[in-house]
Amino acid sequence: MKLEDICRGGGSYGIAASAVPFSHEMPTYLRITDINDDGTLAFDGLKSVDDANSHKYRLKPNDIVFARTGASTGRNYFYDGSDGEFVYAGFLIKFSIDPKKANPLFVKYFCLSQEYRDWIASFNTGSTRGNINAVTLGNMPIPEVPREQQDLIAATLSCLDAKIAVNNKLNHHLEQMAQAKFDDIFPNVNIGDSTISEYITPKRGKTLISKDAVAGGVPVIAGGLVPTVYHNVANTQEPVITISASGANAGFINLWSVPVWCSDSSFIDSAMTDDVYFWYMMLKKRQSEIYESQTGSAQPHIYPSHIAGLSTIVLDKDGIAAFTEFATPIFEKIAVNLAENLCLAELRDTLLPRLMSGELSVADLGNAK
């Protein structure tokens, strides 16, 4: 069957509006960059939309949106209403799944499957990036799986995703706690004549081309938000902060609880300082300022010198120590939750093809009981 066969109407393009700073008084503006490859939301950097016509583009439960162009073509997000009010942007295409015709969660998980990814990849030819319109997406082939099996897929995998979502939200709140403590100790951290270079010198990673990576479990951090290449050796010591070097995400700050191979990005790790968590909060506080310091129009870049040159107040060593003592157990708990999420995601991704193919069925589940 086709996607359009199980939806109410065809695909709809999102609103062409400018993003504004995030506000709880306005709907969240869902853009391609807010969607991770696994269909979850990237909560950092969410924006709002303030447009008189935005109500026409609000998502409703059982809607699914697809990125339609560029390197992210096919990336998708299923909306169940639990993440707040969303207005979808112009580079997204929305379909409204009819629950009478298919289990909406079954469609969500199909759109995370390898079969779906292979279909999307068929629109990439040579150096040409994918570009999919609403008609093409409406004709997307979806396996005709019996409704009972659809329901099993939805029930089984959504349990795992629900736990992942709980961990992500908990981590978001934990980081907000750390941020509140940071703001209490350092209320005007960016006002002063000192620079970060007087306290610490960010380092530049060593470029690792994908073809040179040796298969392993060490994430390779370059320009993207989520690692797609893994190596067998790290060049950092956890915990480690990475600042993406180039591309659309130049300047994005991430904190890793495991050693990583930092490619051409900048980094600060525990081999350089005992106060990595303080510096993470310091840089997150300056995220917009770091973005604004990008150089290069065709390919934006952020270098260690940009980070080192940020102005700051004269930092109180006792204040830094107090924050580190407060924040360490918080970020250690965040690391535990992230590790659990990796295990849950691996289990989900292992079960998905077996459930889709019918290798695991309702009968198998009954026998297991």
C-alpha positions as a printed NumPy array, in Angstrom:
array([[  0.   ,   0.   ,   0.   ],
       [  1.003,   3.656,  -0.324],
       [  1.351,   6.293,   2.374],
       [ -1.48 ,   8.332,   0.856],
       [ -3.784,   5.281,   1.103],
       [ -3.651,   5.373,   4.903],
       [ -3.781,   9.135,   5.408],
       [ -6.454,  11.781,   5.539],
       [ -5.774,  13.815,   2.398],
       [ -2.374,  14.329,   0.818],
       [  0.831,  15.929,   1.963],
       [  0.903,  19.555,   3.112],
       [  3.862,  21.935,   3.039],
       [  4.724,  23.93 ,   6.157],
       [  4.69 ,  27.655,   6.767],
       [  7.402,  29.964,   5.395],
       [  8.035,  32.091,   8.469],
       [ 11.019,  33.337,  10.423],
       [ 11.938,  31.719,  13.723],
       [ 11.909,  33.885,  16.849],
       [ 13.465,  33.252,  20.282],
       [ 11.751,  30.446,  22.155],
       [  8.791,  31.441,  24.311],
       [  6.274,  29.348,  26.23 ],
       [  3.671,  31.907,  25.126],
       [  4.024,  30.891,  21.453],
       [  4.019,  27.556,  19.621],
       [  7.34 ,  25.856,  18.98 ],
       [  8.605,  26.153,  15.408],
       [  9.562,  22.696,  14.136],
       [ 12.377,  22.834,  11.579],
       [ 14.504,  20.154,   9.936],
       [ 17.379,  20.953,  12.31 ],
       [ 15.151,  20.216,  15.313],
       [ 14.689,  16.569,  14.278],
       [ 17.303,  13.915,  14.99 ],
       [ 18.002,  11.024,  12.619],
       [ 16.187,   8.644,  14.983],
       [ 12.981,  10.676,  14.848],
       [ 13.395,  12.306,  18.258],
       [ 13.548,  16.016,  18.971],
       [ 16.731,  18.003,  19.54 ],
       [ 15.544,  20.086,  22.49 ],
       [ 18.581,  22.373,  22.439],
       [ 18.047,  25.34 ,  20.172],
       [ 14.263,  25.112,  19.764],
       [ 12.666,  28.32 ,  18.467],
       [  9.136,  29.706,  18.405],
       [  7.059,  31.159,  15.578],
       [  5.071,  34.38 ,  15.693],
       [  2.909,  34.543,  12.586],
       [ -0.767,  35.355,  12.116],
       [ -1.241,  32.23 ,   9.978],
       [  0.664,  29.808,  12.194],
       [ -2.56 ,  28.201,  13.485],
       [ -3.092,  26.727,  10.013],
       [  0.115,  24.723,  10.347],
       [ -0.221,  23.291,  13.846],
       [  0.488,  19.603,  14.172],
       [ -2.18 ,  17.251,  15.486],
       [ -1.72 ,  13.795,  17.034],
       [ -0.919,  11.109,  14.428],
       [  0.675,  13.644,  12.072],
       [  4.079,  12.762,  10.656],
       [  6.395,  15.291,   8.975],
       [  9.217,  14.6  ,   6.524],
       [ 12.246,  16.69 ,   5.559],
       [ 11.962,  17.238,   1.814],
       [ 15.355,  18.502,   0.696],
       [ 19.099,  18.48 ,   1.267],
       [ 21.257,  16.072,   3.237],
       [ 18.397,  15.513,   5.704],
       [ 15.875,  14.385,   3.076],
       [ 13.553,  11.775,   4.579],
       [ 14.285,  12.616,   8.21 ],
       [ 10.936,  12.444,   9.984],
       [  9.115,  13.16 ,  13.234],
       [  5.883,  11.563,  14.459],
       [  3.733,  13.868,  16.579],
       [  1.689,  12.38 ,  19.428],
       [  0.909,  15.632,  21.213],
       [  3.176,  15.047,  24.209],
       [  5.912,  17.534,  23.253],
       [  3.754,  20.675,  23.259],
       [  2.333,  22.779,  20.421],
       [  4.242,  22.685,  17.148],
       [  4.013,  24.602,  13.902],
       [  5.897,  22.882,  11.072],
       [  8.225,  24.812,   8.781],
       [  8.256,  25.103,   5.005],
       [ 10.947,  22.5  ,   4.354],
       [  8.773,  19.857,   6.012],
       [  5.836,  17.977,   4.5  ],
       [  3.027,  16.754,   6.757],
       [  0.801,  13.702,   6.375],
       [ -2.094,  12.91 ,   8.746],
       [ -2.341,   9.16 ,   9.375],
       [ -5.87 ,   7.739,   9.669],
       [ -5.904,   5.327,  12.649],
       [ -8.822,   3.454,  11.055],
       [ -6.629,   2.509,   8.115],
       [ -3.337,   1.755,   9.899],
       [ -1.773,   1.922,  13.34 ],
       [ -0.071,   5.347,  13.258],
       [  2.815,   4.081,  15.394],
       [  3.398,   1.265,  12.911],
       [  3.88 ,   3.923,  10.22 ],
       [  6.235,   5.811,  12.533],
       [  8.425,   2.744,  13.012],
       [  8.378,   1.816,   9.351],
       [  9.767,   5.3  ,   8.66 ],
       [ 12.704,   4.473,  10.936],
       [ 13.417,   1.125,   9.277],
       [ 16.238,   0.199,   6.914],
       [ 13.68 ,  -0.519,   4.193],
       [ 12.498,   3.079,   4.435],
       [ 16.066,   4.437,   4.471],
       [ 16.879,   2.434,   1.351],
       [ 13.84 ,   3.914,  -0.395],
       [ 14.943,   7.432,   0.545],
       [ 18.518,   6.701,  -0.59 ],
       [ 17.205,   5.785,  -4.045],
       [ 16.564,   9.503,  -4.613],
       [ 20.259,  10.327,  -4.19 ],
       [ 22.1  ,  10.023,  -7.477],
       [ 25.846,  10.596,  -7.545],
       [ 26.621,  13.943,  -5.971],
       [ 22.993,  15.1  ,  -6.177],
       [ 21.215,  15.494,  -2.859],
       [ 17.781,  14.007,  -2.407],
       [ 14.729,  16.16 ,  -3.013],
       [ 11.26 ,  14.718,  -2.426],
       [  7.903,  16.388,  -2.934],
       [  4.496,  15.623,  -1.427],
       [  3.376,  13.509,  -4.398],
       [  6.468,  11.294,  -4.205],
       [  6.091,  10.845,  -0.46 ],
       [  2.402,  10.044,  -0.902],
       [  3.42 ,   7.198,  -3.219],
       [  5.848,   5.753,  -0.671],
       [  5.354,   1.953,  -0.55 ],
       [  4.481,   0.621,   2.914],
       [  4.341,  -3.139,   3.668],
       [  0.844,  -4.583,   4.01 ],
       [  1.251,  -5.941,   7.515],
       [ -1.824,  -7.413,   9.275],
       [ -3.336,  -4.986,  11.783],
       [ -2.665,  -7.398,  14.651],
       [  1.039,  -7.387,  13.76 ],
       [  0.999,  -3.598,  13.352],
       [ -0.407,  -3.289,  16.854],
       [  2.283,  -5.618,  18.229],
       [  5.023,  -3.556,  16.587],
       [  3.539,  -0.352,  17.999],
       [  3.056,  -1.71 ,  21.513],
       [  6.498,  -3.349,  21.75 ],
       [  8.648,  -0.558,  20.364],
       [  6.706,   2.332,  21.904],
       [  7.483,   0.935,  25.379],
       [ 11.185,   1.287,  24.637],
       [ 10.763,   4.738,  23.122],
       [  8.673,   5.877,  26.077],
       [ 11.525,   5.074,  28.447],
       [ 14.007,   6.852,  26.161],
       [ 11.732,   9.908,  26.131],
       [ 11.466,   9.889,  29.933],
       [ 15.261,   9.77 ,  30.228],
       [ 15.671,  12.603,  27.712],
       [ 13.207,  14.832,  29.549],
       [ 14.815,  14.   ,  32.886],
       [ 18.215,  14.91 ,  31.459],
       [ 16.807,  18.174,  30.148],
       [ 15.514,  19.068,  33.627],
       [ 18.756,  17.993,  35.301],
       [ 20.747,  20.25 ,  33.006],
       [ 18.351,  23.114,  33.797],
       [ 19.132,  22.571,  37.49 ],
       [ 22.834,  22.866,  36.758],
       [ 22.194,  25.974,  34.668],
       [ 20.225,  27.614,  37.497],
       [ 23.093,  26.968,  39.937],
       [ 25.58 ,  28.347,  37.428],
       [ 23.521,  31.525,  36.979],
       [ 23.303,  31.928,  40.748],
       [ 27.085,  31.766,  41.204],
       [ 28.03 ,  33.595,  37.978],
       [ 25.156,  35.994,  37.122],
       [ 27.096,  38.184,  34.638],
       [ 29.676,  35.791,  33.301],
       [ 30.043,  37.501,  29.897],
       [ 30.643,  41.022,  31.226],
       [ 34.304,  41.784,  31.879],
       [ 37.743,  42.498,  30.507],
       [ 39.119,  38.982,  30.902],
       [ 38.992,  36.314,  28.206],
       [ 38.583,  32.558,  28.401],
       [ 42.16 ,  32.199,  27.119],
       [ 43.391,  33.454,  30.507],
       [ 41.976,  30.334,  32.121],
       [ 41.946,  27.604,  29.495],
       [ 43.011,  26.986,  25.887],
       [ 40.593,  24.915,  23.755],
       [ 42.331,  22.434,  21.474],
       [ 41.718,  21.524,  17.846],
       [ 40.993,  17.894,  17.065],
       [ 42.745,  15.846,  14.408],
       [ 40.906,  15.297,  11.13 ],
       [ 39.805,  11.716,  10.554],
       [ 38.364,  10.93 ,   7.116],
       [ 35.542,   8.387,   7.188],
       [ 37.411,   5.879,   5.032],
       [ 40.346,   5.939,   7.456],
       [ 38.252,   5.128,  10.535],
       [ 38.774,   1.658,  11.996],
       [ 35.507,   0.04 ,  13.09 ],
       [ 34.975,   0.502,  16.812],
       [ 32.773,   2.082,  19.439],
       [ 34.384,   5.533,  19.699],
       [ 32.228,   8.357,  18.247],
       [ 33.964,  10.586,  15.696],
       [ 32.895,  14.214,  16.229],
       [ 33.106,  16.593,  13.285],
       [ 30.559,  19.104,  12.008],
       [ 27.339,  17.221,  12.747],
       [ 25.289,  17.045,  15.911],
       [ 25.083,  13.244,  15.964],
       [ 28.078,  11.009,  15.122],
       [ 27.698,   8.837,  12.032],
       [ 31.262,   7.45 ,  12.024],
       [ 32.911,   5.395,  14.786],
       [ 36.597,   4.654,  15.334],
       [ 38.535,   2.263,  17.57 ],
       [ 40.712,   4.898,  19.26 ],
       [ 39.902,   8.117,  21.134],
       [ 41.984,  11.297,  21.197],
       [ 40.207,  12.789,  24.227],
       [ 39.549,  11.861,  27.84 ],
       [ 36.019,  11.925,  29.259],
       [ 34.172,  14.027,  30.13 ],
       [ 34.807,  16.096,  27.034],
       [ 33.211,  19.166,  25.466],
       [ 33.182,  19.413,  21.672],
       [ 32.426,  22.518,  19.611],
       [ 31.493,  21.701,  16.007],
       [ 33.886,  23.308,  13.575],
       [ 32.069,  23.831,  10.286],
       [ 28.886,  23.67 ,   8.288],
       [ 25.348,  24.52 ,   9.345],
       [ 26.087,  23.432,  12.937],
       [ 29.376,  25.321,  13.351],
       [ 29.643,  26.31 ,  16.998],
       [ 27.278,  23.681,  18.405],
       [ 28.395,  22.622,  21.889],
       [ 28.063,  19.061,  23.137],
       [ 29.144,  17.217,  26.274],
       [ 30.275,  13.59 ,  26.091],
       [ 30.541,  11.2  ,  29.002],
       [ 32.704,   8.822,  26.958],
       [ 36.032,   9.357,  25.182],
       [ 35.579,  10.504,  21.582],
       [ 37.738,  11.074,  18.54 ],
       [ 37.495,  14.816,  17.985],
       [ 38.041,  15.373,  14.282],
       [ 38.377,  18.978,  13.09 ],
       [ 36.197,  20.33 ,  15.912],
       [ 37.466,  22.125,  19.015],
       [ 37.431,  20.368,  22.376],
       [ 38.01 ,  20.748,  26.11 ],
       [ 38.453,  17.548,  28.092],
       [ 39.264,  16.346,  31.599],
       [ 42.939,  15.985,  30.73 ],
       [ 43.02 ,  19.796,  30.424],
       [ 40.889,  20.721,  33.428],
       [ 39.047,  19.154,  36.357],
       [ 36.179,  21.584,  35.785],
       [ 34.774,  20.385,  32.45 ],
       [ 31.196,  20.733,  33.683],
       [ 31.778,  24.379,  34.583],
       [ 33.197,  25.113,  31.138],
       [ 30.319,  23.294,  29.486],
       [ 27.835,  25.545,  31.285],
       [ 29.983,  28.579,  30.529],
       [ 29.961,  27.833,  26.788],
       [ 26.281,  26.869,  26.686],
       [ 25.563,  30.256,  28.243],
       [ 27.426,  31.793,  25.303],
       [ 25.942,  29.553,  22.581],
       [ 24.323,  32.352,  20.551],
       [ 27.472,  34.473,  20.838],
       [ 29.567,  31.566,  19.559],
       [ 27.249,  31.107,  16.596],
       [ 27.613,  34.8  ,  15.783],
       [ 31.416,  34.516,  15.73 ],
       [ 31.338,  32.157,  12.717],
       [ 33.625,  33.11 ,   9.841],
       [ 33.211,  32.282,   6.175],
       [ 30.033,  32.753,   4.15 ],
       [ 30.063,  29.642,   1.951],
       [ 31.166,  27.302,   4.743],
       [ 30.875,  28.767,   8.275],
       [ 33.728,  27.901,  10.656],
       [ 34.442,  28.106,  14.358],
       [ 38.044,  27.782,  15.552],
       [ 39.564,  27.343,  19.039],
       [ 40.643,  30.99 ,  18.881],
       [ 36.995,  32.039,  18.7  ],
       [ 36.296,  30.186,  21.942],
       [ 39.462,  31.367,  23.674],
       [ 38.753,  34.995,  22.775],
       [ 35.323,  35.174,  24.422],
       [ 35.215,  37.874,  27.085],
       [ 34.341,  37.035,  30.682],
       [ 34.424,  38.351,  34.201],
       [ 37.392,  37.61 ,  36.416],
       [ 36.477,  34.083,  37.462],
       [ 36.399,  33.096,  41.108],
       [ 38.227,  29.784,  41.616],
       [ 36.191,  29.012,  44.728],
       [ 32.992,  29.619,  42.738],
       [ 34.171,  27.282,  39.999],
       [ 34.986,  24.606,  42.578],
       [ 31.584,  25.026,  44.252],
       [ 29.758,  24.664,  40.961],
       [ 31.807,  21.606,  39.976],
       [ 30.984,  19.926,  43.299],
       [ 27.275,  20.649,  42.804],
       [ 27.113,  19.696,  39.118],
       [ 29.231,  16.533,  39.027],
       [ 26.571,  14.124,  40.396],
       [ 23.982,  15.757,  38.112],
       [ 26.02 ,  15.177,  34.979],
       [ 26.988,  11.679,  36.123],
       [ 23.276,  10.848,  36.354],
       [ 22.755,  12.314,  32.891],
       [ 25.537,  10.035,  31.618],
       [ 23.848,   6.964,  33.144],
       [ 20.568,   7.864,  31.447],
       [ 22.3  ,   8.378,  28.103],
       [ 24.014,   4.989,  28.375],
       [ 20.661,   3.352,  29.124],
       [ 19.148,   5.079,  26.104],
       [ 21.846,   3.631,  23.853],
       [ 20.999,   0.118,  25.065],
       [ 17.259,   0.695,  24.615],
       [ 17.758,   2.117,  21.131],
       [ 19.953,  -0.843,  20.155],
       [ 17.267,  -3.259,  21.374],
       [ 14.571,  -1.329,  19.473],
       [ 16.621,  -1.3  ,  16.281],
       [ 17.28 ,  -5.04 ,  16.626],
       [ 13.604,  -5.872,  17.117],
       [ 12.293,  -3.551,  14.384],
       [ 13.277,  -5.578,  11.272],
       [ 12.256,  -8.868,  12.92 ],
       [  8.834,  -7.485,  13.767],
       [  8.39 ,  -5.842,  10.37 ],
       [  9.221,  -9.075,   8.538],
       [  6.921, -11.158,  10.761],
       [  9.842, -13.182,  12.112],
       [  8.504, -12.203,  15.537],
       [  4.717, -12.282,  15.779],
       [  1.831, -12.167,  18.21 ],
       [  2.024, -15.959,  18.438],
       [  5.691, -15.76 ,  19.454],
       [  4.812, -13.244,  22.126],
       [  2.09 , -15.523,  23.449],
       [  4.505, -18.479,  23.568],
       [  7.047, -16.346,  25.418],
       [  4.437, -15.56 ,  28.056]])
